[in-house]
Amino acid sequence: MNDRIETFGGLRDGPGWLTAMLRGAARKCPKCGRGKLFAGYVKTAQACGDCGLDFSGHRADDAPPYMTIFIVGHLSIPLAVAVKQLFDPPLWTQFAFWLPVIILSTWALLPATKGAMVGLQWANGMHGFAGPDADPSADA
Ligand SMILES: [Zn+2]
């Protein structure tokens, strides 16, 4: 744990990328795992309340919605097709069931994918998480 990890943004201390992503997915600071990552639904806090890590450097952008749509779509569409082929329910029943399932699972998953993306960016020293010895041309 005391070994320094080399990232795109220079050397850093702390957990590996998987732990950082899991902590972010749990809405916790990817560095310490204790402070809150979000100040709102998916609005990141300015900094970790425990270790002081500045979260303003993340550039999650469209990746979390993309991953959320990818996951929810790849789970719900095959299940909806399987239900259709096995039970052939009326169309209104399919809509009445799958629409709330898709909306609720998207709502539940989006903060986790954003947290995981912020954790991955921090773990790799990307964007604003790059250290002072980072190569400024690496982010271009
Ligand atoms: Zn922290």
PDB file of C-alpha atoms and ligand atoms in Angstrom:
ATOM      1  CA  MET A   1       0.000   0.000   0.000  1.00  0.00           C
ATOM      2  CA  ASN A   2       2.995   2.281   0.501  1.00  0.00           C
ATOM      3  CA  ASP A   3       4.167   1.884  -3.098  1.00  0.00           C
ATOM      4  CA  ARG A   4       3.556   4.932  -5.236  1.00  0.00           C
ATOM      5  CA  ILE A   5       1.436   4.262  -8.304  1.00  0.00           C
ATOM      6  CA  GLU A   6       2.492   5.712 -11.638  1.00  0.00           C
ATOM      7  CA  THR A   7      -0.355   7.362 -13.537  1.00  0.00           C
ATOM      8  CA  PHE A   8      -0.797   9.523 -16.601  1.00  0.00           C
ATOM      9  CA  GLY A   9      -0.652  12.489 -14.250  1.00  0.00           C
ATOM     10  CA  GLY A  10       2.453  11.469 -12.310  1.00  0.00           C
ATOM     11  CA  LEU A  11       3.064   9.400  -9.198  1.00  0.00           C
ATOM     12  CA  ARG A  12       0.445   9.181  -6.484  1.00  0.00           C
ATOM     13  CA  ASP A  13      -0.337   7.319  -3.274  1.00  0.00           C
ATOM     14  CA  GLY A  14      -3.569   5.496  -2.616  1.00  0.00           C
ATOM     15  CA  PRO A  15      -5.596   2.576  -3.863  1.00  0.00           C
ATOM     16  CA  GLY A  16      -5.514   0.971  -7.306  1.00  0.00           C
ATOM     17  CA  TRP A  17      -7.937   1.776 -10.099  1.00  0.00           C
ATOM     18  CA  LEU A  18     -10.474  -0.956  -9.262  1.00  0.00           C
ATOM     19  CA  THR A  19     -10.781   0.103  -5.628  1.00  0.00           C
ATOM     20  CA  ALA A  20     -11.039   3.745  -6.716  1.00  0.00           C
ATOM     21  CA  MET A  21     -13.812   2.884  -9.188  1.00  0.00           C
ATOM     22  CA  LEU A  22     -15.713   0.806  -6.615  1.00  0.00           C
ATOM     23  CA  ARG A  23     -15.439   3.597  -4.046  1.00  0.00           C
ATOM     24  CA  GLY A  24     -16.695   6.087  -6.624  1.00  0.00           C
ATOM     25  CA  ALA A  25     -19.557   3.773  -7.590  1.00  0.00           C
ATOM     26  CA  ALA A  26     -20.494   3.666  -3.900  1.00  0.00           C
ATOM     27  CA  ARG A  27     -20.607   7.506  -4.016  1.00  0.00           C
ATOM     28  CA  LYS A  28     -17.530   7.826  -1.828  1.00  0.00           C
ATOM     29  CA  CYS A  29     -14.234   9.602  -2.381  1.00  0.00           C
ATOM     30  CA  PRO A  30     -12.056   7.404  -4.636  1.00  0.00           C
ATOM     31  CA  LYS A  31      -8.923   8.287  -2.665  1.00  0.00           C
ATOM     32  CA  CYS A  32      -9.971   7.699   0.950  1.00  0.00           C
ATOM     33  CA  GLY A  33     -13.332   5.921   0.593  1.00  0.00           C
ATOM     34  CA  ARG A  34     -14.847   7.925   3.465  1.00  0.00           C
ATOM     35  CA  GLY A  35     -15.919  11.367   2.228  1.00  0.00           C
ATOM     36  CA  LYS A  36     -18.984  11.948   0.047  1.00  0.00           C
ATOM     37  CA  LEU A  37     -18.320  12.245  -3.679  1.00  0.00           C
ATOM     38  CA  PHE A  38     -21.591  13.973  -4.556  1.00  0.00           C
ATOM     39  CA  ALA A  39     -23.234  17.136  -3.250  1.00  0.00           C
ATOM     40  CA  GLY A  40     -26.446  16.322  -5.141  1.00  0.00           C
ATOM     41  CA  TYR A  41     -27.870  13.554  -7.307  1.00  0.00           C
ATOM     42  CA  VAL A  42     -24.901  13.509  -9.712  1.00  0.00           C
ATOM     43  CA  LYS A  43     -23.305  16.882  -8.892  1.00  0.00           C
ATOM     44  CA  THR A  44     -19.858  16.263  -7.491  1.00  0.00           C
ATOM     45  CA  ALA A  45     -18.875  17.956  -4.267  1.00  0.00           C
ATOM     46  CA  GLN A  46     -16.164  20.597  -4.464  1.00  0.00           C
ATOM     47  CA  ALA A  47     -13.782  18.456  -2.410  1.00  0.00           C
ATOM     48  CA  CYS A  48     -13.732  15.420  -0.156  1.00  0.00           C
ATOM     49  CA  GLY A  49     -14.830  16.333   3.361  1.00  0.00           C
ATOM     50  CA  ASP A  50     -12.439  13.778   4.827  1.00  0.00           C
ATOM     51  CA  CYS A  51      -9.143  13.878   2.884  1.00  0.00           C
ATOM     52  CA  GLY A  52      -9.637  17.152   0.992  1.00  0.00           C
ATOM     53  CA  LEU A  53      -9.236  15.692  -2.527  1.00  0.00           C
ATOM     54  CA  ASP A  54     -10.431  18.328  -4.998  1.00  0.00           C
ATOM     55  CA  PHE A  55     -13.123  16.782  -7.228  1.00  0.00           C
ATOM     56  CA  SER A  56     -13.405  19.753  -9.559  1.00  0.00           C
ATOM     57  CA  GLY A  57     -10.853  18.261 -11.949  1.00  0.00           C
ATOM     58  CA  HIS A  58     -13.011  15.398 -13.144  1.00  0.00           C
ATOM     59  CA  ARG A  59     -14.226  15.350 -16.746  1.00  0.00           C
ATOM     60  CA  ALA A  60     -16.845  12.592 -16.677  1.00  0.00           C
ATOM     61  CA  ASP A  61     -18.894  14.410 -19.337  1.00  0.00           C
ATOM     62  CA  ASP A  62     -21.109  12.014 -21.359  1.00  0.00           C
ATOM     63  CA  ALA A  63     -19.446   8.770 -20.308  1.00  0.00           C
ATOM     64  CA  PRO A  64     -21.717   8.008 -17.297  1.00  0.00           C
ATOM     65  CA  PRO A  65     -25.001   8.387 -19.259  1.00  0.00           C
ATOM     66  CA  TYR A  66     -23.497   6.357 -22.092  1.00  0.00           C
ATOM     67  CA  MET A  67     -22.464   3.537 -19.739  1.00  0.00           C
ATOM     68  CA  THR A  68     -25.836   3.677 -17.973  1.00  0.00           C
ATOM     69  CA  ILE A  69     -27.756   3.406 -21.252  1.00  0.00           C
ATOM     70  CA  PHE A  70     -25.429   0.625 -22.387  1.00  0.00           C
ATOM     71  CA  ILE A  71     -25.956  -1.425 -19.202  1.00  0.00           C
ATOM     72  CA  VAL A  72     -29.695  -0.808 -18.797  1.00  0.00           C
ATOM     73  CA  GLY A  73     -30.345  -1.426 -22.490  1.00  0.00           C
ATOM     74  CA  HIS A  74     -28.348  -4.645 -22.572  1.00  0.00           C
ATOM     75  CA  LEU A  75     -30.208  -5.971 -19.530  1.00  0.00           C
ATOM     76  CA  SER A  76     -33.770  -4.783 -20.152  1.00  0.00           C
ATOM     77  CA  ILE A  77     -34.165  -5.371 -23.899  1.00  0.00           C
ATOM     78  CA  PRO A  78     -33.234  -9.094 -23.867  1.00  0.00           C
ATOM     79  CA  LEU A  79     -35.449  -9.611 -20.821  1.00  0.00           C
ATOM     80  CA  ALA A  80     -38.359  -7.796 -22.499  1.00  0.00           C
ATOM     81  CA  VAL A  81     -37.911  -9.916 -25.635  1.00  0.00           C
ATOM     82  CA  ALA A  82     -37.738 -13.104 -23.528  1.00  0.00           C
ATOM     83  CA  VAL A  83     -40.918 -12.161 -21.646  1.00  0.00           C
ATOM     84  CA  LYS A  84     -42.627 -11.430 -24.970  1.00  0.00           C
ATOM     85  CA  GLN A  85     -41.616 -14.780 -26.444  1.00  0.00           C
ATOM     86  CA  LEU A  86     -42.373 -16.839 -23.334  1.00  0.00           C
ATOM     87  CA  PHE A  87     -45.629 -15.277 -22.152  1.00  0.00           C
ATOM     88  CA  ASP A  88     -46.790 -13.006 -24.994  1.00  0.00           C
ATOM     89  CA  PRO A  89     -48.410 -10.424 -22.665  1.00  0.00           C
ATOM     90  CA  PRO A  90     -50.452  -7.533 -24.097  1.00  0.00           C
ATOM     91  CA  LEU A  91     -48.406  -4.562 -25.262  1.00  0.00           C
ATOM     92  CA  TRP A  92     -49.817  -2.219 -22.584  1.00  0.00           C
ATOM     93  CA  THR A  93     -48.648  -4.686 -19.928  1.00  0.00           C
ATOM     94  CA  GLN A  94     -45.143  -4.640 -21.361  1.00  0.00           C
ATOM     95  CA  PHE A  95     -45.102  -0.832 -21.313  1.00  0.00           C
ATOM     96  CA  ALA A  96     -46.606  -0.689 -17.821  1.00  0.00           C
ATOM     97  CA  PHE A  97     -43.884  -2.985 -16.515  1.00  0.00           C
ATOM     98  CA  TRP A  98     -40.749  -2.170 -18.513  1.00  0.00           C
ATOM     99  CA  LEU A  99     -41.033   1.603 -18.636  1.00  0.00           C
ATOM    100  CA  PRO A 100     -40.824   2.042 -14.835  1.00  0.00           C
ATOM    101  CA  VAL A 101     -38.137  -0.663 -14.614  1.00  0.00           C
ATOM    102  CA  ILE A 102     -36.003   1.130 -17.205  1.00  0.00           C
ATOM    103  CA  ILE A 103     -36.556   4.573 -15.675  1.00  0.00           C
ATOM    104  CA  LEU A 104     -35.849   3.429 -12.115  1.00  0.00           C
ATOM    105  CA  SER A 105     -32.793   1.368 -13.028  1.00  0.00           C
ATOM    106  CA  THR A 106     -31.390   4.288 -15.036  1.00  0.00           C
ATOM    107  CA  TRP A 107     -32.049   6.648 -12.128  1.00  0.00           C
ATOM    108  CA  ALA A 108     -30.353   4.255  -9.710  1.00  0.00           C
ATOM    109  CA  LEU A 109     -27.369   3.440 -11.918  1.00  0.00           C
ATOM    110  CA  LEU A 110     -26.366   6.904 -13.152  1.00  0.00           C
ATOM    111  CA  PRO A 111     -24.684   8.086  -9.914  1.00  0.00           C
ATOM    112  CA  ALA A 112     -22.793   4.783  -9.689  1.00  0.00           C
ATOM    113  CA  THR A 113     -21.438   5.037 -13.229  1.00  0.00           C
ATOM    114  CA  LYS A 114     -20.490   8.684 -12.719  1.00  0.00           C
ATOM    115  CA  GLY A 115     -18.763   7.849  -9.440  1.00  0.00           C
ATOM    116  CA  ALA A 116     -16.902   4.974 -11.091  1.00  0.00           C
ATOM    117  CA  MET A 117     -15.804   7.285 -13.921  1.00  0.00           C
ATOM    118  CA  VAL A 118     -14.558   9.931 -11.476  1.00  0.00           C
ATOM    119  CA  GLY A 119     -12.729   7.177  -9.565  1.00  0.00           C
ATOM    120  CA  LEU A 120     -11.123   5.881 -12.755  1.00  0.00           C
ATOM    121  CA  GLN A 121     -10.017   9.374 -13.747  1.00  0.00           C
ATOM    122  CA  TRP A 122      -8.546  10.021 -10.317  1.00  0.00           C
ATOM    123  CA  ALA A 123      -6.803   6.616 -10.250  1.00  0.00           C
ATOM    124  CA  ASN A 124      -5.134   7.349 -13.588  1.00  0.00           C
ATOM    125  CA  GLY A 125      -4.279  10.960 -12.798  1.00  0.00           C
ATOM    126  CA  MET A 126      -6.353  12.146 -15.724  1.00  0.00           C
ATOM    127  CA  HIS A 127      -7.511  15.689 -16.462  1.00  0.00           C
ATOM    128  CA  GLY A 128      -7.651  17.850 -13.336  1.00  0.00           C
ATOM    129  CA  PHE A 129      -6.433  14.973 -11.174  1.00  0.00           C
ATOM    130  CA  ALA A 130      -2.987  15.151 -12.742  1.00  0.00           C
ATOM    131  CA  GLY A 131      -0.227  15.950 -10.291  1.00  0.00           C
ATOM    132  CA  PRO A 132       2.106  18.930 -10.500  1.00  0.00           C
ATOM    133  CA  ASP A 133       4.725  16.878 -12.379  1.00  0.00           C
ATOM    134  CA  ALA A 134       2.275  15.867 -15.129  1.00  0.00           C
ATOM    135  CA  ASP A 135       3.050  16.308 -18.795  1.00  0.00           C
ATOM    136  CA  PRO A 136       0.698  19.116 -19.947  1.00  0.00           C
ATOM    137  CA  SER A 137       0.686  17.774 -23.524  1.00  0.00           C
ATOM    138  CA  ALA A 138      -0.664  14.362 -22.368  1.00  0.00           C
ATOM    139  CA  ASP A 139      -4.231  15.663 -21.961  1.00  0.00           C
ATOM    140  CA  ALA A 140      -4.469  17.286 -25.373  1.00  0.00           C
TER     141      ALA A 140
HETATM  142 ZN    ZN B   1     -11.376  11.549   0.441  1.00  0.00          ZN
END
